[in-house]
Short mmCIF file of C-alpha atoms in Angstrom, two decimals:
data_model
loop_
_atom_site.label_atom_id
_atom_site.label_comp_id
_atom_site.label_asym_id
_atom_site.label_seq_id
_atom_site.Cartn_x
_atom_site.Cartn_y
_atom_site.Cartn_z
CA UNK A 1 -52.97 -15.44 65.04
CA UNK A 2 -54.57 -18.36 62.71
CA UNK A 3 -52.42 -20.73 61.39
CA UNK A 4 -51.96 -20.17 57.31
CA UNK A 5 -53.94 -21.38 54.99
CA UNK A 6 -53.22 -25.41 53.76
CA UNK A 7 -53.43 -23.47 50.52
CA UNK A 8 -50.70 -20.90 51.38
CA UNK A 9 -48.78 -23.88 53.04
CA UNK A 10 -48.47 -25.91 49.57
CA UNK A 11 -47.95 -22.81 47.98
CA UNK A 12 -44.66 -22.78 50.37
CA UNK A 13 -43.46 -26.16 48.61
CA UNK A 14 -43.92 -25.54 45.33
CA UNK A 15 -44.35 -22.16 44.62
CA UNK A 16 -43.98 -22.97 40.76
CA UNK A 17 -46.44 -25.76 40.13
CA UNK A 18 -49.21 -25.76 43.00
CA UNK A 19 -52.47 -24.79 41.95
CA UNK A 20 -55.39 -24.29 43.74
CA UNK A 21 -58.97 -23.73 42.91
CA UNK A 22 -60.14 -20.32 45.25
CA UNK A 23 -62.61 -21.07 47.75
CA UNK A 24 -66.58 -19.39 46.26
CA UNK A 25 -68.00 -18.07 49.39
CA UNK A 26 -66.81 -14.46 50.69
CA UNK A 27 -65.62 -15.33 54.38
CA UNK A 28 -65.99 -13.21 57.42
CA UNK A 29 -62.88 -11.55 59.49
CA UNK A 30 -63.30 -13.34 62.68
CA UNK A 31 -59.22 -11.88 63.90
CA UNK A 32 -58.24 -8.84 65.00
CA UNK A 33 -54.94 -9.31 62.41
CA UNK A 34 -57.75 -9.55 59.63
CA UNK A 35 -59.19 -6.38 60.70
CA UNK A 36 -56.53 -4.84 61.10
CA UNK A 37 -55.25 -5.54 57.11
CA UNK A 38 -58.92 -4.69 56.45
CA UNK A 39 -58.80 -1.32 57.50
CA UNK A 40 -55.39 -0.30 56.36
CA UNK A 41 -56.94 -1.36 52.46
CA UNK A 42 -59.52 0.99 53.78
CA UNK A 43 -57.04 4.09 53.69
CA UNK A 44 -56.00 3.46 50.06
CA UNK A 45 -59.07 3.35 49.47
CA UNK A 46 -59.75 -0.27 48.71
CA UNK A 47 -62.79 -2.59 49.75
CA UNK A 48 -62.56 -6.30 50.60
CA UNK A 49 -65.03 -7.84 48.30
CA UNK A 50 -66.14 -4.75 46.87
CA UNK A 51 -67.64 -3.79 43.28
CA UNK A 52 -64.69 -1.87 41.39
CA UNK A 53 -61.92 -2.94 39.53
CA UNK A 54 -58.98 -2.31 41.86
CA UNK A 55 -61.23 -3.51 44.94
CA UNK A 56 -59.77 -7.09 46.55
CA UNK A 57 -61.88 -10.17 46.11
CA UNK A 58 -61.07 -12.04 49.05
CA UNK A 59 -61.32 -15.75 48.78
CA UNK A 60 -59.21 -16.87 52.24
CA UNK A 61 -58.85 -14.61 55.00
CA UNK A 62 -55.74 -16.16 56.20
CA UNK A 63 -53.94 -14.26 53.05
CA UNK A 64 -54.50 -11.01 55.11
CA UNK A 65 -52.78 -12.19 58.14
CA UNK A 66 -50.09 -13.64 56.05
CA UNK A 67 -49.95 -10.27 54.03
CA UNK A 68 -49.47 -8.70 57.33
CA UNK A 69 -47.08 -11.19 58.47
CA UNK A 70 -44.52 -11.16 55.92
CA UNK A 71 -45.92 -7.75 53.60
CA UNK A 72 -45.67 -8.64 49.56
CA UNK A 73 -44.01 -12.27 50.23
CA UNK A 74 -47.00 -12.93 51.60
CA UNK A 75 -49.25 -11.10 49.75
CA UNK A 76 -47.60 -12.35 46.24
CA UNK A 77 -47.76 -16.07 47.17
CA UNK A 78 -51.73 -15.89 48.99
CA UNK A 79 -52.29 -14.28 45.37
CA UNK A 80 -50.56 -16.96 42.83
CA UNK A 81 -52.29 -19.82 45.87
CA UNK A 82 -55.24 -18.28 44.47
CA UNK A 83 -56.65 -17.26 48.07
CA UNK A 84 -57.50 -13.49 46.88
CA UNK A 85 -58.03 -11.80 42.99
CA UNK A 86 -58.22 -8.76 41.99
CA UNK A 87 -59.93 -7.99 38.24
CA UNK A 88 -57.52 -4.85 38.12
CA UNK A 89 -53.91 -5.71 39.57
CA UNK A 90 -52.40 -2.86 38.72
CA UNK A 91 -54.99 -0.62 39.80
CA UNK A 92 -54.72 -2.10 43.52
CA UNK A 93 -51.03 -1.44 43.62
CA UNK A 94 -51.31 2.26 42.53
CA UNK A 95 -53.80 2.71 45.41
CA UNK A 96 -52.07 0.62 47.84
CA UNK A 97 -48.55 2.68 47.38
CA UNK A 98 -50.36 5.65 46.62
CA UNK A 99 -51.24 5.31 50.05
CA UNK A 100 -47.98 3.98 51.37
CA UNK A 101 -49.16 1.04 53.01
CA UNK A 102 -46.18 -0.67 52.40
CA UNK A 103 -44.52 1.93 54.83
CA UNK A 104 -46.95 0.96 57.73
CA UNK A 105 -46.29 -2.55 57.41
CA UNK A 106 -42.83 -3.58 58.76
CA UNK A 107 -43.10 -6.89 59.80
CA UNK A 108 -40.39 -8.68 61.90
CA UNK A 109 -39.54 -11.14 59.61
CA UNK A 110 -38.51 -8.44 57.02
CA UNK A 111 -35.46 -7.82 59.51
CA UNK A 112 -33.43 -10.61 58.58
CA UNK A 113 -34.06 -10.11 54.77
CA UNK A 114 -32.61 -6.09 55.90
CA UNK A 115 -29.87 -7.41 57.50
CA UNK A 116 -28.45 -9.91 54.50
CA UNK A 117 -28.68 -7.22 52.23
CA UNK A 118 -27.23 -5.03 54.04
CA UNK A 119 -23.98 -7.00 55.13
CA UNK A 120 -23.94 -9.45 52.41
CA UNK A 121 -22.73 -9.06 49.02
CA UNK A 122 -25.71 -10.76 47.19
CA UNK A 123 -24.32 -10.46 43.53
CA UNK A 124 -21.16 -11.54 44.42
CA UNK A 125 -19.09 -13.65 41.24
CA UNK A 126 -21.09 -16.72 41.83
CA UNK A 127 -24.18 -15.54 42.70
CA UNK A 128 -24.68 -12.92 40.20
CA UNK A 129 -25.73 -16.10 37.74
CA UNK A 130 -28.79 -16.54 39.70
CA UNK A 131 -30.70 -14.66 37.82
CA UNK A 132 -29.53 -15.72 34.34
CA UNK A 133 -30.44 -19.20 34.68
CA UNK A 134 -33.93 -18.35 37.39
CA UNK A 135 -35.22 -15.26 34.21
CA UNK A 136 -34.03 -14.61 31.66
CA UNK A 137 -33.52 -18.34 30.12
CA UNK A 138 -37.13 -18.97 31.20
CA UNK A 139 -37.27 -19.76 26.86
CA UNK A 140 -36.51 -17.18 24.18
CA UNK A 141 -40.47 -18.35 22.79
CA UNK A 142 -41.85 -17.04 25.70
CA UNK A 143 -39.83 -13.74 26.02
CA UNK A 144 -41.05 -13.44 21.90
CA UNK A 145 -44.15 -13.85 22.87
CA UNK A 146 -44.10 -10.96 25.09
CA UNK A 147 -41.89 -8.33 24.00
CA UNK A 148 -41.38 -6.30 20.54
CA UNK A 149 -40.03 -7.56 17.74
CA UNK A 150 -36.46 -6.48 19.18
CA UNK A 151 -36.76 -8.35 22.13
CA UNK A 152 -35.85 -4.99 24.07
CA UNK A 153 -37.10 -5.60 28.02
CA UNK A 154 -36.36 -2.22 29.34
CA UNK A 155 -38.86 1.04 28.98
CA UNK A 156 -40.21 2.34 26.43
CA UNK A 157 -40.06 5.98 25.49
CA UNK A 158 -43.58 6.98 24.91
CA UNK A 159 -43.94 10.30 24.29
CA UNK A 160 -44.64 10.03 20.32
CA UNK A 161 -45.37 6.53 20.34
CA UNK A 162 -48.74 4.73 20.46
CA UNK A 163 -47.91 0.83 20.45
CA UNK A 164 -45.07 -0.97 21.97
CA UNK A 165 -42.49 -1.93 18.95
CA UNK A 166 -42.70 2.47 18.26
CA UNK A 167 -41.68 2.66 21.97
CA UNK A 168 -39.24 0.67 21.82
CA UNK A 169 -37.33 1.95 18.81
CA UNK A 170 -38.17 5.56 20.27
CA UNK A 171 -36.40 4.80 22.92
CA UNK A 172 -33.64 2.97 21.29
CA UNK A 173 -32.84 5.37 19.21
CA UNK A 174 -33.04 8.06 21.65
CA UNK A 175 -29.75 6.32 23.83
CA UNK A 176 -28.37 6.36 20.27
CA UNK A 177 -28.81 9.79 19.75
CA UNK A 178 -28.15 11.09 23.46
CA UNK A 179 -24.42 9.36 23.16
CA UNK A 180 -23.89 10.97 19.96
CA UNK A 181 -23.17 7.70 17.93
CA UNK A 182 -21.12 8.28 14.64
CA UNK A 183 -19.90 5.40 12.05
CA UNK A 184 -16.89 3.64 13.40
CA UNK A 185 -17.72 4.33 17.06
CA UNK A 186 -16.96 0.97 19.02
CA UNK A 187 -19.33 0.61 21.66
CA UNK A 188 -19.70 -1.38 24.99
CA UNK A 189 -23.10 -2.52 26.05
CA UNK A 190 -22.93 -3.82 29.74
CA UNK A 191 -25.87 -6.30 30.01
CA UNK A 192 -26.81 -6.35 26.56
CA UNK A 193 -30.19 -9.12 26.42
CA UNK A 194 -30.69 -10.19 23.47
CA UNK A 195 -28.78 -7.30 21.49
CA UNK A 196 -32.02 -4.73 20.51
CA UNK A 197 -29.52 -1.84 21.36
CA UNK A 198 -26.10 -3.63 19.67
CA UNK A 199 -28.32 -4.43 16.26
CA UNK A 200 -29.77 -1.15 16.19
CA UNK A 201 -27.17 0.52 16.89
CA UNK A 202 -25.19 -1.25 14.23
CA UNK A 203 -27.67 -0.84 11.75
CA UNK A 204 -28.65 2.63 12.04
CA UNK A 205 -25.10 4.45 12.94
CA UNK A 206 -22.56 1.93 11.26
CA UNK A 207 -21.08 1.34 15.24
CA UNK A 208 -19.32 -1.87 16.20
CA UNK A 209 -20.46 -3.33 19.97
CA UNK A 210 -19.50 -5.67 22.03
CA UNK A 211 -22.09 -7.12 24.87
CA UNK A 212 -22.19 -9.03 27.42
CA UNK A 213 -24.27 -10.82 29.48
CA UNK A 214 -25.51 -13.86 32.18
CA UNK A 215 -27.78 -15.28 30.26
CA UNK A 216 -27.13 -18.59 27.69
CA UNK A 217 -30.36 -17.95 26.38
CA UNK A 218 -29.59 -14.26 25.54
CA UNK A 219 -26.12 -14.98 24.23
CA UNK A 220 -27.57 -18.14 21.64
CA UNK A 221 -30.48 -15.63 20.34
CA UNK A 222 -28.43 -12.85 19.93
CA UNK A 223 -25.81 -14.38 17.96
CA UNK A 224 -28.12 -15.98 15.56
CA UNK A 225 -30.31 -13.03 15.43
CA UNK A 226 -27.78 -10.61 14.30
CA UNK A 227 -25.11 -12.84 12.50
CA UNK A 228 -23.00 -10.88 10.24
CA UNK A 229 -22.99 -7.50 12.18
CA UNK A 230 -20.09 -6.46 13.45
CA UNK A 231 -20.96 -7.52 16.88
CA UNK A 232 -19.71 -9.49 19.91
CA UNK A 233 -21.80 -10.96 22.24
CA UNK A 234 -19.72 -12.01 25.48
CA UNK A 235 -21.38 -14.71 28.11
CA UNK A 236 -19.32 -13.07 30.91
CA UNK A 237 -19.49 -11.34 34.13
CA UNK A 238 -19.02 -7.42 33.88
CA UNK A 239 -16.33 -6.99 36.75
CA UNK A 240 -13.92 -9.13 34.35
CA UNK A 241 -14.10 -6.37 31.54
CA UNK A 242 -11.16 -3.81 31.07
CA UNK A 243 -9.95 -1.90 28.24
CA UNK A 244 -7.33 -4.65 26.98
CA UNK A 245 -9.48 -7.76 26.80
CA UNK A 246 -11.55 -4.94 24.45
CA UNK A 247 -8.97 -4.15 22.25
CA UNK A 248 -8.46 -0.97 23.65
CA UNK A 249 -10.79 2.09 25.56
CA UNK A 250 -14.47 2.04 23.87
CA UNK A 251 -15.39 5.56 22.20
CA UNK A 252 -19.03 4.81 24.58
CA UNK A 253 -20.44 2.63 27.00
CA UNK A 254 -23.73 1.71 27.78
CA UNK A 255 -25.43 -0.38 29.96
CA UNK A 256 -29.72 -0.22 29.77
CA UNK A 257 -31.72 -2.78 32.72
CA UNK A 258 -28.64 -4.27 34.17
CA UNK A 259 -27.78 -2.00 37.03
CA UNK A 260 -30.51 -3.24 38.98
CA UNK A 261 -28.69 -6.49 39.26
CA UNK A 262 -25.90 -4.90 40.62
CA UNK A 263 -26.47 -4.71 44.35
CA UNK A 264 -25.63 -1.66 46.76
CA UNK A 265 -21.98 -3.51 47.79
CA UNK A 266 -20.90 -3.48 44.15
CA UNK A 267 -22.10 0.23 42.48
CA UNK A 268 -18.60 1.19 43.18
CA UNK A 269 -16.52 -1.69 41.24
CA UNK A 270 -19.15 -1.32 38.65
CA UNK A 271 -18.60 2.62 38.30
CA UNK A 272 -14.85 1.72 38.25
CA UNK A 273 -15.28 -1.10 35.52
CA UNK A 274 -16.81 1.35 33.34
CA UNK A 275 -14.56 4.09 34.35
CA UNK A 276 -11.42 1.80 33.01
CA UNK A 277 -13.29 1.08 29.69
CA UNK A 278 -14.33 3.79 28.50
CA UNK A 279 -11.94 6.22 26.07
CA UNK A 280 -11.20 9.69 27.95
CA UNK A 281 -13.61 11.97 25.91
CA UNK A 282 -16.24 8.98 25.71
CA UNK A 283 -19.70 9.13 27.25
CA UNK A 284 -21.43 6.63 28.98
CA UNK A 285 -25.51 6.10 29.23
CA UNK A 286 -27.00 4.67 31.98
CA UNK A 287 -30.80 3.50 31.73
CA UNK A 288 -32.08 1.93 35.35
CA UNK A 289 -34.95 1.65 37.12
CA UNK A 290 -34.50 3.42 40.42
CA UNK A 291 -36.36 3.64 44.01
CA UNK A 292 -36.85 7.15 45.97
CA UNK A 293 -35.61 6.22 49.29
CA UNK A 294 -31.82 4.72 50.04
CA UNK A 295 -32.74 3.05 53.38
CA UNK A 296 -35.19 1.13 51.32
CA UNK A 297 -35.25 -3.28 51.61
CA UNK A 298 -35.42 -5.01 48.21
CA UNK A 299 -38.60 -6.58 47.94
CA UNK A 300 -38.32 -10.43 49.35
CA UNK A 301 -41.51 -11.49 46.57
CA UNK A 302 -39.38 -10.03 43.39
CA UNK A 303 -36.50 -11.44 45.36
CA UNK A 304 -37.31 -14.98 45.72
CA UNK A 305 -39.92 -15.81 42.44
CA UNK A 306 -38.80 -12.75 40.02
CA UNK A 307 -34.97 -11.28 39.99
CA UNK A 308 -32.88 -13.49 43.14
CA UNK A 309 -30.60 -10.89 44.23
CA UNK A 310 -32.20 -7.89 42.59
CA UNK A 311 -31.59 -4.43 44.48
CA UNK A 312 -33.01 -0.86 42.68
CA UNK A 313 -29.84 2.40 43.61
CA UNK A 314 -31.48 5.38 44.84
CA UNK A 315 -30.32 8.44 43.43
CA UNK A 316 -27.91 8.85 46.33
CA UNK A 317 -26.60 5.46 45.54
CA UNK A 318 -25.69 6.36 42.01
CA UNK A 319 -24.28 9.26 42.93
CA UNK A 320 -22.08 7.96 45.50
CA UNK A 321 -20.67 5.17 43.08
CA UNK A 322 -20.37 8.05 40.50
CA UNK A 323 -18.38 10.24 42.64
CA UNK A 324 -14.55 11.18 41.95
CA UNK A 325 -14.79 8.90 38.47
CA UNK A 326 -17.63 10.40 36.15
CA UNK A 327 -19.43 13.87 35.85
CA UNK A 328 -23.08 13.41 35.69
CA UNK A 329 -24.24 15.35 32.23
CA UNK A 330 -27.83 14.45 32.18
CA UNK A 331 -30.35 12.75 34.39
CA UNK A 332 -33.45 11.73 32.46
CA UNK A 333 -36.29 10.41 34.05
CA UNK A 334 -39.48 8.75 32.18
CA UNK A 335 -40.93 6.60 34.80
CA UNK A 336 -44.19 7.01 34.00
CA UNK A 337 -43.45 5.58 30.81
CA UNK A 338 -42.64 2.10 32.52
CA UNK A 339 -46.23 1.45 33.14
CA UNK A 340 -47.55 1.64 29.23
CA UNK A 341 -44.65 -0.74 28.81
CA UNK A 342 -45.82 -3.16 31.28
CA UNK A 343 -49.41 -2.99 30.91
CA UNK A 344 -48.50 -4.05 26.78
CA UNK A 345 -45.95 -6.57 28.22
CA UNK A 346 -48.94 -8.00 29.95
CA UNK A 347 -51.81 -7.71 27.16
CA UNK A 348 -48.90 -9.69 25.13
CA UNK A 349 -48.52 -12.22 27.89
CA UNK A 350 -52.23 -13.12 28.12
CA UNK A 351 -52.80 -13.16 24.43
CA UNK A 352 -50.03 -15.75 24.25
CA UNK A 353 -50.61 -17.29 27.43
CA UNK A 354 -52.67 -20.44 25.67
CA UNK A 355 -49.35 -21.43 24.08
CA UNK A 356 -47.54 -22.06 27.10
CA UNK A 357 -50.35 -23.27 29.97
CA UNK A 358 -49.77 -26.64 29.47
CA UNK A 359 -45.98 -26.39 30.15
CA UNK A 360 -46.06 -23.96 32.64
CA UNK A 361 -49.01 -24.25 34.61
CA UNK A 362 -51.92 -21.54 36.45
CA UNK A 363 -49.41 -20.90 39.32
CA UNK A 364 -46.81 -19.41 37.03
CA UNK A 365 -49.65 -17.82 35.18
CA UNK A 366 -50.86 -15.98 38.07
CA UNK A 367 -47.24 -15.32 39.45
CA UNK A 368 -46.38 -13.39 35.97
CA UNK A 369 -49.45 -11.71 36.13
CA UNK A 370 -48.58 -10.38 39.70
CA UNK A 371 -45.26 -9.71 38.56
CA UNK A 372 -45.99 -7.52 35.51
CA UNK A 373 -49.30 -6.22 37.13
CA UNK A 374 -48.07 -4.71 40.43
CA UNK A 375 -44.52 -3.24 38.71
CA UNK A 376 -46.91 -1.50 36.51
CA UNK A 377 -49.12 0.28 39.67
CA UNK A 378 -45.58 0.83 41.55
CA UNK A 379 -44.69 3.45 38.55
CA UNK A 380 -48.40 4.83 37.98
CA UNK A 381 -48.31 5.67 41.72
CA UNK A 382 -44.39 7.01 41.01
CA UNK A 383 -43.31 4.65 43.93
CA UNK A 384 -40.48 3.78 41.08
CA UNK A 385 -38.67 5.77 38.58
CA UNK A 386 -36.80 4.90 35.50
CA UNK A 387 -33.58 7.21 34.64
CA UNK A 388 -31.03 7.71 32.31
CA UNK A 389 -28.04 9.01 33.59
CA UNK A 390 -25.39 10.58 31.15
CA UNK A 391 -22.19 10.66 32.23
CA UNK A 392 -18.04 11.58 31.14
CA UNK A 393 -15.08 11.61 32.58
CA UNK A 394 -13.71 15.27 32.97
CA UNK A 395 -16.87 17.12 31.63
CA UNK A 396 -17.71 17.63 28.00
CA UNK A 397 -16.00 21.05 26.84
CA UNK A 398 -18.89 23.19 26.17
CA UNK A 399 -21.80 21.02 28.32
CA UNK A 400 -23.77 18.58 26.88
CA UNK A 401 -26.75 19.30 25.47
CA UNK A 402 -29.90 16.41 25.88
CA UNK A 403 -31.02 14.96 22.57
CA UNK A 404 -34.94 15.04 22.48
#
């Protein structure tokens, strides 16, 4: 096998500020590794150097072997190295995992990756920072830049909507509505960002919240942002919350884009955090993105330059951390949705992008376009889901019936 790329190997060193300018010429596959990554693209249906949108324009062939050496890690970083484009990101991932190439390429060095998840407890007290500090206080410009108005980054809810700040209060006020808010209600948001669900909440069904999160950023912007609401916003990790240090059992609980950051070794404390919060006849709303198989590896690109120590539940997962504490009243699922919400993340991000090149530089640039770009083709080809889970304690007397 050829030795990477120098490009790839400064890539390595500073994955953050390296650029690179991508080499003109379309070069041959002279290895049998090459070939190889060439013809599995040829099952999904995608052409090295070819004319359409989703097709791979190859710039380096040694980002082939190193996509086939270490799968998206290696893809991801040949990609922000700028040693292969693509005009339509997204497009490529929807064939690619349409195809499930990512199932036929296991490489050895995923193994150890498998194995720390597996034994480790990656969001452990200390760890579960990480991905305050690496995120979401990349700069509360930049996140405004991006997002809606309300600074919600979670789904939208699409289905009457036709522009992202709609989606986003769609789908706002649909959690409001499925938990059955009333004035007075105090509610618990678990991972709250920068408090689109607390302020709406507040100011459209009279509800006091309290919300907490890893973020400094998050905490600053949220407090200044919706001064003079009755509303707390906690800088705190969740497994130190219990009905006491809230003044008592909160009439609902909800928790939208933080379970992801939860990890498979902690679902259960988590389940049991809420469990002790939460009033006996509350209800308690669960909005995650989810993956179809439990066996599944967290993805070592996301790992290491997106979310460090990020890990999507199966549906399995959340039903064995659910089990013997909550009764699962409604499972929602609006995946599809995801990628209209990160295809306008990402027509936000380049718009603004001018603002913040100088400071941040093409690698980044071409990092959050990989980032934003490929989520969005893992939920057009379904290869992700987004759900919200309703759950109670003991049942609600009657069944619960799904607001719509």
């Amino acid at each position: 096998m050829a030795p990477p790329s120098p490009i790839v190997d400064e890539l390595k060193d500073t994955p953050d500020e390296a650029s690179a300018t991508p080499v003109p010429d379309a070069p041959r596959l002279d290895t049998a590794p090459q070939q190889l990554v060439a013809g599995l693209l040829g099952k999904a249906d995608i052409r090295i150097n070819g004319e359409r949108p989703w097709d791979m324009q190859l710039h380096d062939p040694a980002a082939l072997e190193r996509a086939l050496a270490e799968g998206n890690l290696g893809l991801g970083e040949a990609y922000m190295a700028g040693a292969w484009d693509c005009e339509q990101l997204d497009g490529f991932f929807d064939h690619l995992l349409r195809a499930h190439l990512d199932r036929e390429v296991q490489p050895a060095r995923l193994a150890w990756h498998a194995l720390q998840v597996r034994v480790f407890n990656r969001q452990n007290r200390t760890r579960a920072w990480q991905v305050g500090k690496a995120h979401y206080d990349l700069g509360n410009d930049f996140y405004e830049a991006m997002l809606d108005p309300l600074m919600a980054y979670s789904c939208g809810y699409w289905r009457d909507a036709d522009n992202l700040a709609d989606a986003q209060r769609a789908k706002l006020d649909l959690i409001c509505r499925k938990l059955g808010l009333q004035p007075g209600m105090r509610v618990l948001d678990i991972g709250c960002g920068w408090g689109s669900l607390m302020g709406f909440a507040a100011e459209h069904y009279g509800v006091q919240c309290v919300g907490v999160t890893v973020s400094k950023e998050q905490a600053a912007w949220a407090r200044e942002r919706y001064a003079g609401l009755p509303l707390e916003f906690r800088l705190q990790d969740y497994r130190e919350l219990d009905a006491a240090s809230l003044g008592g059992p909160m009439d609902r609980l909800v928790s939208v884009g933080m379970f992801e950051h939860v990890g498979r070794k902690n679902h259960r404390v988590y389940m049991e955090v809420a469990e002790r919060c939460l009033a006996d006849d509350g209800l308690f709303l669960l909005h995650t993105i989810g993956k179809n198989r439990r066996d599944s590896v967290p993805d070592r690109w996301i790992d290491k330059h997106i979310f460090p120590n990020g890990d999507l539940p199966s549906v399995g997962q959340v039903g064995d951390a659910i089990d013997g504490l909550f009764v699962a009243e409604d499972l929602h699922n609006f995946g599809a949705d995801y990628d209209h919400t990160l295809m306008a993340w990402h027509a936000n991000f380049e718009a603004a992008w001018p603002r913040f090149a100088d400071a941040l530089g093409e690698t980044f640039h071409r990092k959050w376009r990989y980032y934003l770009l490929s989520c969005a083709g893992a939920f057009r080809a379904r290869e992700l889901q987004l759900w919200q889970w309703v759950l109670s304690k003991d049942g609600v007397r009657g069944g619960y019936r799904r607001a719509v």
